[in-house]
Amino acid sequence: MKMAFRARPLALTIFLLVAAQALVAHVGSPDVYYEGDAGPYHLFVTVRMPQVIPGVAEIQVRCESDGVRTIQVVPLRLTGPGSNLPPTPDLAQTSKDDPQFFTSSLWLMESGALQVRIMADGAKGKGELSVPVASFAQRTLPMQKPLAALLFCLMLLLTVGAISIVSAGAREGTLEPGETPESTNVRRSRVAMAVAIVMVLGLLYVGRSWWEIEETGYQQRVNFYKPPRAETTLEKGDRLVIRAKAEDPRWSQRINMGRVIPDHNHLMHLFLIARPAMDRMWHLHPEPVEGGAFADDLPSMPAGQYEVFADVVDERGFPWTLLGTTELPQINGKPIAGDDSSWVGAPLETQQASHTSQLPDGARMVWERGSGPLTSNVAMDFRFSVQDKDGKPAQDLEPYMGMAGHAEFVRSDFSVFAHVHPSGSVPMASLKLAQAGLMSDAPLMPAGMAMAASTQSGSLPAVISFPYGFPQAGEYRIFVQVKRAGQVETGVFDAHVE
Ligand SMILES: [Cu+2]
């Protein structure tokens, strides 16, 4: 019943042993933050992804409801063979200081779209949820010098040892104690030694070739999962065509851009952010065209350099962000309509934290962030409240593409881009696939939608929260997008992260 994981040889185990802490990531934000319900229990889940695959993911579960006694966790494929055959789950450890906090370490043995299934049991019965995770090796870890030296010495010892044992065996193996070897013994020993040297050298050669094949294969997997380049061309003055160009030529054979799946209403979410100051941002939804490309008639926008982030989810549930930079002339296009939105404002401020963002008509959005410094790699609930022009909680919030809000976290150098929702950093399309595989009959709603059901007035609550954690220190700009009375509004906040 176990999912077939292939064992990887020694080389990778050594890579794991020397796992360094530094992180050069994919979309820059590999860890997964998720908030949702496992039956009667509300859970906040953080999955710290390993840098290498196979590798160990750290799972942290905070129970926000009482009564949970045990938490079990298990990884499995998100779709395809094995996705409905979970292996035996691991029991998560309860924290000594906090009985509501559970941790577990899980081996992720393969790359691709996986899910971590979490089963809670307690006073209110059982419940489960599933968190989709994008599993991929982020980098090849170099071997540490002392380890390399140690392994080299061991190799020399084994080599010399093997040869001398064979030679000594041939020379003295048949002698009685105290007898001196005759010239025939010595001759035989020399022949044996020569044969042993040839064999040992042959073995070393085979071992080295094996290592190189593994290393090349591993490097290919690292390259395969690097974000593809977003190749953009402008046609007829205002039509932007986007094509994915991956470093690995096999990428386009295996990932069919013509068969990406809808992710909250759209096949692609395209973000164009003005470089370098992030003082303009467009969130658009290109449609697929011939040959796996996507195209959109751009709205009016000024000439300039833009950073391109194009989010898609492939048919297996793996999220890809196409990355690029494009130089656009002044565009005289169509007005913003439908789910598209744009924002124009002040440039990114560094070393500064903004708490309030003005919205149109005197309304504002407030980041309820407390006074302490922001730290990287800490799971947080980013809470934003929307106030009308009188400072009262806004009464006119409505779902925007099915959710209470959408937040984009962008690092000042564009090395981090995360598109986050009230249910967390998992793509909604992958989440849907994960939930489809659960046994429970309870309808599972993303956190944002659950809130929609809980108000009588018909409007969403005026406070929206996003579970997320900054992946590294630096300056960030956060775009928080909500819909008020049919209009998409964007609150913008700058954050200095230590
Ligand atoms: Cu979104």
Short mmCIF file of C-alpha atoms and ligand atoms in Angstrom, two decimals:
data_model
loop_
_atom_site.label_atom_id
_atom_site.label_comp_id
_atom_site.label_asym_id
_atom_site.label_seq_id
_atom_site.Cartn_x
_atom_site.Cartn_y
_atom_site.Cartn_z
CA MET A 1 0.00 0.00 0.00
CA LYS A 2 2.98 2.27 0.40
CA MET A 3 3.68 4.78 -2.24
CA ALA A 4 6.62 3.74 -4.34
CA PHE A 5 9.50 5.97 -3.40
CA ARG A 6 12.78 5.22 -5.08
CA ALA A 7 15.77 5.07 -2.81
CA ARG A 8 18.58 7.38 -3.83
CA PRO A 9 22.17 6.38 -3.38
CA LEU A 10 24.93 7.59 -1.18
CA ALA A 11 25.68 10.81 -3.03
CA LEU A 12 22.39 12.38 -2.08
CA THR A 13 22.56 11.20 1.48
CA ILE A 14 25.84 13.05 1.73
CA PHE A 15 24.28 16.16 0.24
CA LEU A 16 21.66 15.93 2.98
CA LEU A 17 24.21 15.50 5.71
CA VAL A 18 25.89 18.72 4.75
CA ALA A 19 22.69 20.70 4.28
CA ALA A 20 23.54 24.37 4.70
CA GLN A 21 21.12 26.98 5.95
CA ALA A 22 21.43 29.59 3.22
CA LEU A 23 18.55 29.69 0.82
CA VAL A 24 18.39 30.68 -2.79
CA ALA A 25 14.88 29.79 -3.69
CA HIS A 26 12.53 29.23 -6.52
CA VAL A 27 9.84 31.89 -6.32
CA GLY A 28 11.76 32.80 -3.22
CA SER A 29 9.11 31.50 -0.86
CA PRO A 30 9.20 27.70 -0.66
CA ASP A 31 7.59 27.25 2.77
CA VAL A 32 3.88 26.62 2.93
CA TYR A 33 1.47 28.37 5.29
CA TYR A 34 -2.08 27.16 5.54
CA GLU A 35 -5.05 27.89 7.75
CA GLY A 36 -8.14 25.72 7.60
CA ASP A 37 -10.42 23.23 9.27
CA ALA A 38 -9.77 19.57 9.94
CA GLY A 39 -13.37 18.65 10.69
CA PRO A 40 -14.27 20.43 13.95
CA TYR A 41 -10.75 21.76 14.55
CA HIS A 42 -9.29 24.96 13.18
CA LEU A 43 -5.59 24.47 12.38
CA PHE A 44 -2.72 26.72 11.37
CA VAL A 45 -0.18 24.62 9.49
CA THR A 46 3.36 25.53 8.51
CA VAL A 47 5.38 23.22 6.27
CA ARG A 48 9.07 24.10 6.14
CA MET A 49 10.21 22.59 2.88
CA PRO A 50 13.60 20.89 2.58
CA GLN A 51 16.23 22.40 0.29
CA VAL A 52 17.02 19.05 -1.24
CA ILE A 53 14.82 16.15 -2.28
CA PRO A 54 14.80 13.57 -0.74
CA GLY A 55 14.75 15.75 2.32
CA VAL A 56 13.00 16.34 5.60
CA ALA A 57 10.07 18.73 5.80
CA GLU A 58 9.26 20.20 9.20
CA ILE A 59 5.56 20.31 9.92
CA GLN A 60 4.16 22.61 12.60
CA VAL A 61 0.50 22.53 13.50
CA ARG A 62 -1.09 25.06 15.82
CA CYS A 63 -4.59 24.08 16.92
CA GLU A 64 -6.78 27.10 17.30
CA SER A 65 -9.62 25.01 18.74
CA ASP A 66 -9.49 23.10 22.04
CA GLY A 67 -9.75 19.40 22.50
CA VAL A 68 -7.23 18.10 19.96
CA ARG A 69 -5.38 15.16 21.49
CA THR A 70 -3.37 13.77 18.62
CA ILE A 71 -2.20 14.98 15.23
CA GLN A 72 -0.98 12.57 12.59
CA VAL A 73 0.75 13.62 9.39
CA VAL A 74 1.58 11.83 6.15
CA PRO A 75 2.91 12.96 2.74
CA LEU A 76 1.51 11.63 -0.52
CA ARG A 77 1.15 12.65 -4.13
CA LEU A 78 -1.39 15.34 -4.87
CA THR A 79 -2.72 13.66 -8.01
CA GLY A 80 -2.21 10.48 -10.01
CA PRO A 81 -0.98 7.08 -8.77
CA GLY A 82 -0.54 6.98 -5.01
CA SER A 83 -2.63 10.06 -4.31
CA ASN A 84 -5.34 8.01 -2.64
CA LEU A 85 -3.08 5.49 -0.94
CA PRO A 86 -1.55 7.23 2.06
CA PRO A 87 1.23 5.31 3.81
CA THR A 88 1.09 4.84 7.59
CA PRO A 89 0.98 8.32 9.13
CA ASP A 90 3.47 9.65 11.67
CA LEU A 91 2.32 10.80 15.07
CA ALA A 92 3.25 14.45 15.61
CA GLN A 93 4.94 15.46 18.88
CA THR A 94 3.04 17.67 21.30
CA SER A 95 5.04 20.67 22.46
CA LYS A 96 6.03 20.55 26.14
CA ASP A 97 5.20 24.22 26.63
CA ASP A 98 2.05 24.36 24.57
CA PRO A 99 -0.39 21.43 24.31
CA GLN A 100 -2.01 23.06 21.27
CA PHE A 101 1.22 22.99 19.25
CA PHE A 102 2.39 19.90 17.38
CA THR A 103 5.52 19.26 15.31
CA SER A 104 6.68 16.48 13.05
CA SER A 105 9.45 15.78 10.56
CA LEU A 106 8.46 14.10 7.33
CA TRP A 107 10.68 12.65 4.63
CA LEU A 108 9.70 13.93 1.20
CA MET A 109 11.12 11.38 -1.22
CA GLU A 110 10.09 12.78 -4.56
CA SER A 111 9.74 16.04 -6.44
CA GLY A 112 6.49 17.40 -7.80
CA ALA A 113 3.04 18.21 -6.53
CA LEU A 114 2.63 16.50 -3.17
CA GLN A 115 0.25 16.97 -0.26
CA VAL A 116 0.66 16.66 3.48
CA ARG A 117 -2.44 15.10 4.98
CA ILE A 118 -3.13 16.02 8.59
CA MET A 119 -5.44 13.99 10.78
CA ALA A 120 -6.66 15.43 14.07
CA ASP A 121 -8.33 13.40 16.78
CA GLY A 122 -9.76 14.65 20.03
CA ALA A 123 -12.78 15.46 22.15
CA LYS A 124 -14.91 16.44 19.17
CA GLY A 125 -14.04 13.36 17.12
CA LYS A 126 -11.83 13.05 14.09
CA GLY A 127 -11.10 15.50 11.30
CA GLU A 128 -8.63 15.78 8.47
CA LEU A 129 -7.28 18.31 6.04
CA SER A 130 -4.72 18.26 3.30
CA VAL A 131 -2.12 20.86 2.47
CA PRO A 132 -0.70 20.84 -1.06
CA VAL A 133 3.06 21.33 -1.18
CA ALA A 134 5.36 21.94 -4.13
CA SER A 135 8.27 19.59 -3.56
CA PHE A 136 11.48 20.35 -5.44
CA ALA A 137 15.19 20.56 -4.81
CA GLN A 138 16.08 24.20 -4.47
CA ARG A 139 19.81 23.77 -4.93
CA THR A 140 22.75 21.43 -5.00
CA LEU A 141 24.54 21.65 -1.71
CA PRO A 142 28.33 21.71 -1.90
CA MET A 143 30.20 19.13 0.13
CA GLN A 144 31.88 20.58 3.18
CA LYS A 145 35.70 20.54 2.97
CA PRO A 146 36.34 18.54 6.21
CA LEU A 147 33.85 15.89 5.09
CA ALA A 148 35.44 15.73 1.65
CA ALA A 149 38.88 15.32 3.28
CA LEU A 150 37.58 12.62 5.61
CA LEU A 151 35.97 10.68 2.75
CA PHE A 152 39.15 10.99 0.69
CA CYS A 153 41.26 9.59 3.55
CA LEU A 154 38.81 6.72 4.04
CA MET A 155 38.98 5.98 0.33
CA LEU A 156 42.79 5.88 0.42
CA LEU A 157 42.72 3.63 3.48
CA LEU A 158 40.30 1.21 1.83
CA THR A 159 42.19 1.21 -1.45
CA VAL A 160 45.62 0.62 0.06
CA GLY A 161 44.15 -1.80 2.58
CA ALA A 162 42.40 -3.90 -0.06
CA ILE A 163 45.53 -4.12 -2.22
CA SER A 164 47.84 -5.01 0.63
CA ILE A 165 45.43 -7.64 2.01
CA VAL A 166 45.26 -9.35 -1.38
CA SER A 167 49.02 -9.18 -1.81
CA ALA A 168 49.79 -10.39 1.72
CA GLY A 169 47.20 -13.15 1.38
CA ALA A 170 48.80 -14.41 -1.85
CA ARG A 171 52.29 -14.27 -0.34
CA GLU A 172 51.75 -15.72 3.13
CA GLY A 173 48.28 -17.30 3.13
CA THR A 174 49.53 -20.88 2.78
CA LEU A 175 52.64 -20.63 5.00
CA GLU A 176 52.99 -22.28 8.37
CA PRO A 177 53.74 -19.94 11.30
CA GLY A 178 57.39 -18.92 11.26
CA GLU A 179 57.96 -20.11 7.66
CA THR A 180 59.56 -17.60 5.25
CA PRO A 181 57.90 -17.05 1.85
CA GLU A 182 59.67 -18.57 -1.11
CA SER A 183 60.28 -16.81 -4.41
CA THR A 184 57.17 -18.48 -5.95
CA ASN A 185 55.05 -17.01 -3.16
CA VAL A 186 56.55 -13.58 -3.78
CA ARG A 187 55.92 -13.85 -7.52
CA ARG A 188 52.33 -14.96 -6.98
CA SER A 189 51.85 -12.07 -4.56
CA ARG A 190 53.07 -9.53 -7.15
CA VAL A 191 50.66 -10.86 -9.77
CA ALA A 192 47.80 -10.78 -7.24
CA MET A 193 48.74 -7.25 -6.27
CA ALA A 194 48.70 -6.09 -9.92
CA VAL A 195 45.30 -7.70 -10.45
CA ALA A 196 44.01 -6.11 -7.23
CA ILE A 197 45.28 -2.66 -8.28
CA VAL A 198 43.52 -2.95 -11.64
CA MET A 199 40.29 -4.09 -9.98
CA VAL A 200 40.34 -1.40 -7.29
CA LEU A 201 41.07 1.32 -9.87
CA GLY A 202 38.23 -0.07 -11.99
CA LEU A 203 35.91 0.09 -8.98
CA LEU A 204 36.97 3.66 -8.26
CA TYR A 205 36.30 4.57 -11.89
CA VAL A 206 32.83 2.99 -11.78
CA GLY A 207 32.11 4.75 -8.47
CA ARG A 208 33.17 8.09 -9.86
CA SER A 209 31.03 7.65 -12.97
CA TRP A 210 28.07 6.68 -10.80
CA TRP A 211 28.60 9.80 -8.68
CA GLU A 212 28.80 11.98 -11.78
CA ILE A 213 25.61 10.50 -13.26
CA GLU A 214 23.80 11.10 -9.96
CA GLU A 215 25.15 14.62 -9.70
CA THR A 216 24.15 15.51 -13.26
CA GLY A 217 20.70 14.00 -12.76
CA TYR A 218 20.27 15.90 -9.54
CA GLN A 219 21.40 19.17 -11.11
CA GLN A 220 18.93 18.58 -13.95
CA ARG A 221 16.12 18.18 -11.42
CA VAL A 222 17.17 21.42 -9.68
CA ASN A 223 17.13 23.21 -13.05
CA PHE A 224 13.84 21.65 -14.05
CA TYR A 225 12.07 23.22 -11.09
CA LYS A 226 13.60 26.68 -11.50
CA PRO A 227 10.90 29.20 -12.43
CA PRO A 228 10.57 29.37 -16.20
CA ARG A 229 11.28 32.66 -17.91
CA ALA A 230 8.24 34.70 -18.95
CA GLU A 231 9.06 35.65 -22.52
CA THR A 232 6.92 38.62 -23.48
CA THR A 233 6.18 40.23 -26.83
CA LEU A 234 3.93 43.16 -27.58
CA GLU A 235 1.65 42.79 -30.59
CA LYS A 236 -0.55 45.40 -32.26
CA GLY A 237 0.47 48.05 -29.77
CA ASP A 238 -1.30 46.73 -26.69
CA ARG A 239 -1.51 42.93 -26.83
CA LEU A 240 0.99 41.30 -24.48
CA VAL A 241 1.85 37.68 -25.35
CA ILE A 242 3.54 35.56 -22.69
CA ARG A 243 5.42 32.34 -23.33
CA ALA A 244 7.12 30.09 -20.80
CA LYS A 245 10.78 29.40 -21.61
CA ALA A 246 12.45 26.96 -19.26
CA GLU A 247 16.19 26.36 -18.96
CA ASP A 248 15.65 22.61 -19.27
CA PRO A 249 14.42 21.63 -22.76
CA ARG A 250 12.43 18.73 -21.26
CA TRP A 251 10.33 21.19 -19.28
CA SER A 252 8.10 22.08 -22.22
CA GLN A 253 7.71 18.40 -23.08
CA ARG A 254 6.52 17.53 -19.59
CA ILE A 255 4.65 20.66 -18.56
CA ASN A 256 1.82 21.40 -20.94
CA MET A 257 1.00 25.10 -20.73
CA GLY A 258 -2.06 24.39 -22.83
CA ARG A 259 -3.46 22.26 -20.02
CA VAL A 260 -2.97 24.38 -16.92
CA ILE A 261 -5.93 24.29 -14.52
CA PRO A 262 -8.07 27.22 -13.36
CA ASP A 263 -6.86 28.85 -10.15
CA HIS A 264 -9.55 31.01 -8.56
CA ASN A 265 -11.47 31.73 -11.76
CA HIS A 266 -8.47 32.18 -14.06
CA LEU A 267 -5.87 30.07 -15.84
CA MET A 268 -3.21 32.72 -15.32
CA HIS A 269 -2.77 35.53 -12.83
CA LEU A 270 -0.35 38.08 -14.24
CA PHE A 271 1.28 40.75 -12.13
CA LEU A 272 3.15 43.62 -13.74
CA ILE A 273 5.05 45.63 -11.14
CA ALA A 274 6.96 48.79 -12.03
CA ARG A 275 10.70 48.47 -11.54
CA PRO A 276 12.47 49.37 -9.36
CA ALA A 277 10.20 51.40 -7.06
CA MET A 278 7.02 49.25 -7.21
CA ASP A 279 4.98 52.42 -7.49
CA ARG A 280 2.59 50.87 -10.03
CA MET A 281 1.05 47.42 -10.12
CA TRP A 282 -1.34 45.59 -12.42
CA HIS A 283 -3.08 42.30 -11.63
CA LEU A 284 -4.40 40.91 -14.95
CA HIS A 285 -5.74 37.64 -16.31
CA PRO A 286 -4.40 36.66 -19.73
CA GLU A 287 -6.20 33.98 -21.72
CA PRO A 288 -4.57 30.99 -23.42
CA VAL A 289 -3.79 31.29 -27.12
CA GLU A 290 -2.17 28.97 -29.69
CA GLY A 291 0.89 26.96 -28.80
CA GLY A 292 0.69 27.13 -25.01
CA ALA A 293 1.11 30.92 -24.92
CA PHE A 294 -1.08 33.39 -23.04
CA ALA A 295 -2.19 36.83 -24.19
CA ASP A 296 -3.94 39.85 -22.79
CA ASP A 297 -5.01 43.21 -24.19
CA LEU A 298 -3.26 45.54 -21.79
CA PRO A 299 -5.03 48.42 -20.12
CA SER A 300 -3.58 51.91 -20.45
CA MET A 301 -0.27 52.14 -18.70
CA PRO A 302 2.77 54.41 -18.81
CA ALA A 303 6.01 53.44 -20.51
CA GLY A 304 8.56 51.81 -18.27
CA GLN A 305 10.25 48.71 -17.06
CA TYR A 306 8.03 46.12 -15.42
CA GLU A 307 8.73 42.96 -13.50
CA VAL A 308 6.54 40.10 -14.72
CA PHE A 309 5.15 37.40 -12.42
CA ALA A 310 2.72 35.01 -14.11
CA ASP A 311 1.14 32.35 -11.89
CA VAL A 312 -0.23 29.12 -13.34
CA VAL A 313 -0.95 25.66 -11.89
CA ASP A 314 -0.17 22.64 -14.08
CA GLU A 315 -2.55 19.71 -14.49
CA ARG A 316 -0.84 17.76 -11.69
CA GLY A 317 -1.43 20.64 -9.29
CA PHE A 318 2.15 22.00 -9.29
CA PRO A 319 2.30 25.82 -9.19
CA TRP A 320 4.68 27.64 -11.51
CA THR A 321 5.50 31.32 -11.53
CA LEU A 322 6.94 32.55 -14.82
CA LEU A 323 9.43 35.33 -14.17
CA GLY A 324 10.60 38.11 -16.41
CA THR A 325 11.30 41.75 -16.97
CA THR A 326 9.73 43.69 -19.78
CA GLU A 327 10.18 47.16 -21.20
CA LEU A 328 6.83 48.55 -22.30
CA PRO A 329 6.07 51.68 -24.31
CA GLN A 330 3.16 53.89 -23.32
CA ILE A 331 0.04 51.75 -23.79
CA ASN A 332 -3.27 53.28 -24.75
CA GLY A 333 -5.48 50.34 -23.99
CA LYS A 334 -8.86 49.31 -22.74
CA PRO A 335 -10.15 50.42 -19.35
CA ILE A 336 -9.67 48.05 -16.38
CA ALA A 337 -12.63 45.69 -16.14
CA GLY A 338 -13.80 42.42 -14.61
CA ASP A 339 -11.36 40.84 -12.17
CA ASP A 340 -8.45 42.95 -13.43
CA SER A 341 -7.11 45.62 -11.13
CA SER A 342 -4.37 48.21 -10.90
CA TRP A 343 -2.73 50.43 -8.35
CA VAL A 344 -0.60 53.57 -8.64
CA GLY A 345 1.04 55.24 -5.66
CA ALA A 346 4.18 56.11 -3.78
CA PRO A 347 7.51 54.31 -4.30
CA LEU A 348 8.66 51.62 -1.90
CA GLU A 349 10.13 53.02 1.28
CA THR A 350 12.99 51.16 2.86
CA GLN A 351 13.83 50.85 6.54
CA GLN A 352 10.28 51.88 7.21
CA ALA A 353 7.04 50.25 8.15
CA SER A 354 3.72 51.56 7.01
CA HIS A 355 0.61 50.69 8.97
CA THR A 356 -2.05 52.57 7.04
CA SER A 357 -2.89 52.75 3.38
CA GLN A 358 -5.34 55.23 1.88
CA LEU A 359 -8.10 53.81 -0.27
CA PRO A 360 -10.31 55.84 -2.63
CA ASP A 361 -13.10 58.02 -1.14
CA GLY A 362 -11.37 58.65 2.18
CA ALA A 363 -11.48 55.02 3.24
CA ARG A 364 -8.36 53.29 4.47
CA MET A 365 -6.81 49.93 5.18
CA VAL A 366 -4.94 49.34 8.42
CA TRP A 367 -2.34 46.64 9.01
CA GLU A 368 -2.88 45.38 12.55
CA ARG A 369 0.67 44.33 13.03
CA GLY A 370 1.58 45.19 16.58
CA SER A 371 4.70 47.12 17.47
CA GLY A 372 7.47 44.51 17.52
CA PRO A 373 9.97 44.04 14.69
CA LEU A 374 9.12 41.71 11.81
CA THR A 375 11.25 38.60 11.67
CA SER A 376 11.85 36.26 8.78
CA ASN A 377 10.73 32.64 8.85
CA VAL A 378 8.07 33.24 11.46
CA ALA A 379 4.54 32.11 10.66
CA MET A 380 2.19 35.03 11.21
CA ASP A 381 -1.37 36.07 10.62
CA PHE A 382 -1.24 39.24 8.58
CA ARG A 383 -4.44 41.07 9.57
CA PHE A 384 -5.76 44.04 7.66
CA SER A 385 -8.89 45.98 8.55
CA VAL A 386 -10.80 48.09 6.09
CA GLN A 387 -12.35 51.29 7.45
CA ASP A 388 -14.78 53.59 5.69
CA LYS A 389 -14.28 57.37 5.55
CA ASP A 390 -15.72 57.74 9.08
CA GLY A 391 -13.21 55.23 10.49
CA LYS A 392 -15.88 52.56 10.99
CA PRO A 393 -15.44 48.95 9.80
CA ALA A 394 -16.34 48.87 6.11
CA GLN A 395 -19.74 47.32 5.41
CA ASP A 396 -19.36 46.89 1.68
CA LEU A 397 -16.68 44.20 1.31
CA GLU A 398 -17.51 41.42 -1.09
CA PRO A 399 -15.63 38.41 -2.44
CA TYR A 400 -12.97 39.19 -5.03
CA MET A 401 -12.49 36.14 -7.25
CA GLY A 402 -14.23 34.04 -4.62
CA MET A 403 -12.17 35.19 -1.65
CA ALA A 404 -12.14 37.88 1.00
CA GLY A 405 -8.81 39.15 -0.22
CA HIS A 406 -5.62 38.52 -2.16
CA ALA A 407 -2.22 39.62 -0.92
CA GLU A 408 1.04 39.80 -2.84
CA PHE A 409 4.29 39.90 -0.89
CA VAL A 410 7.16 41.20 -3.01
CA ARG A 411 10.76 41.72 -1.90
CA SER A 412 12.41 44.98 -3.00
CA ASP A 413 14.79 43.13 -5.34
CA PHE A 414 11.91 41.03 -6.75
CA SER A 415 13.59 37.82 -5.50
CA VAL A 416 10.49 36.93 -3.47
CA PHE A 417 6.98 36.90 -4.83
CA ALA A 418 4.12 35.21 -2.99
CA HIS A 419 0.46 35.38 -3.90
CA VAL A 420 -1.35 34.61 -0.65
CA HIS A 421 -5.01 34.17 0.31
CA PRO A 422 -6.92 33.95 3.60
CA SER A 423 -6.29 30.18 3.50
CA GLY A 424 -2.55 30.77 3.10
CA SER A 425 0.21 30.48 0.54
CA VAL A 426 -1.10 27.35 -1.19
CA PRO A 427 -2.54 27.89 -4.67
CA MET A 428 -6.32 27.55 -4.61
CA ALA A 429 -6.25 25.16 -7.59
CA SER A 430 -3.89 22.76 -5.77
CA LEU A 431 -5.98 23.09 -2.62
CA LYS A 432 -9.06 22.01 -4.52
CA LEU A 433 -7.24 18.89 -5.72
CA ALA A 434 -6.05 18.15 -2.17
CA GLN A 435 -9.54 18.52 -0.74
CA ALA A 436 -11.04 16.32 -3.44
CA GLY A 437 -8.96 13.44 -2.08
CA LEU A 438 -10.23 13.70 1.50
CA MET A 439 -12.71 11.16 2.86
CA SER A 440 -14.68 13.59 4.98
CA ASP A 441 -18.09 14.67 3.67
CA ALA A 442 -17.94 18.05 5.39
CA PRO A 443 -17.79 20.82 2.80
CA LEU A 444 -14.42 22.45 3.10
CA MET A 445 -14.32 26.12 2.36
CA PRO A 446 -11.27 28.28 2.10
CA ALA A 447 -11.00 30.50 5.17
CA GLY A 448 -12.09 33.60 3.24
CA MET A 449 -15.26 31.95 2.04
CA ALA A 450 -16.08 30.53 5.44
CA MET A 451 -16.10 34.09 6.71
CA ALA A 452 -18.47 35.12 3.94
CA ALA A 453 -21.03 32.70 5.27
CA SER A 454 -20.74 33.95 8.81
CA THR A 455 -22.10 37.46 8.44
CA GLN A 456 -25.78 38.28 8.23
CA SER A 457 -25.47 41.61 6.46
CA GLY A 458 -24.28 39.93 3.26
CA SER A 459 -20.98 41.78 3.28
CA LEU A 460 -17.70 40.21 4.36
CA PRO A 461 -16.12 41.09 7.72
CA ALA A 462 -13.96 44.20 7.58
CA VAL A 463 -10.88 42.32 8.81
CA ILE A 464 -9.02 39.99 6.46
CA SER A 465 -6.15 37.81 7.57
CA PHE A 466 -3.46 36.02 5.59
CA PRO A 467 -1.27 33.28 7.07
CA TYR A 468 2.28 33.72 5.80
CA GLY A 469 5.89 34.21 6.84
CA PHE A 470 8.62 36.28 5.18
CA PRO A 471 11.18 33.82 3.76
CA GLN A 472 14.20 36.08 4.38
CA ALA A 473 15.16 39.45 5.80
CA GLY A 474 14.86 42.55 3.65
CA GLU A 475 12.48 45.20 2.45
CA TYR A 476 9.07 44.09 1.26
CA ARG A 477 6.01 45.65 -0.27
CA ILE A 478 2.66 44.02 0.45
CA PHE A 479 -0.26 44.60 -1.91
CA VAL A 480 -3.59 43.73 -0.27
CA GLN A 481 -6.49 43.53 -2.69
CA VAL A 482 -10.14 43.54 -1.68
CA LYS A 483 -13.40 44.30 -3.42
CA ARG A 484 -15.73 46.99 -2.08
CA ALA A 485 -19.09 47.65 -3.69
CA GLY A 486 -17.99 46.15 -6.99
CA GLN A 487 -14.65 47.97 -7.06
CA VAL A 488 -11.26 46.34 -6.46
CA GLU A 489 -9.17 48.37 -4.03
CA THR A 490 -5.53 47.85 -3.16
CA GLY A 491 -3.91 48.66 0.15
CA VAL A 492 -0.11 48.89 0.02
CA PHE A 493 2.24 48.39 2.96
CA ASP A 494 6.00 48.44 3.27
CA ALA A 495 7.77 46.19 5.69
CA HIS A 496 11.30 45.98 6.99
CA VAL A 497 12.05 42.40 7.95
CA GLU A 498 14.96 41.38 10.17
CU CU B 1 -5.50 35.61 -5.61
#
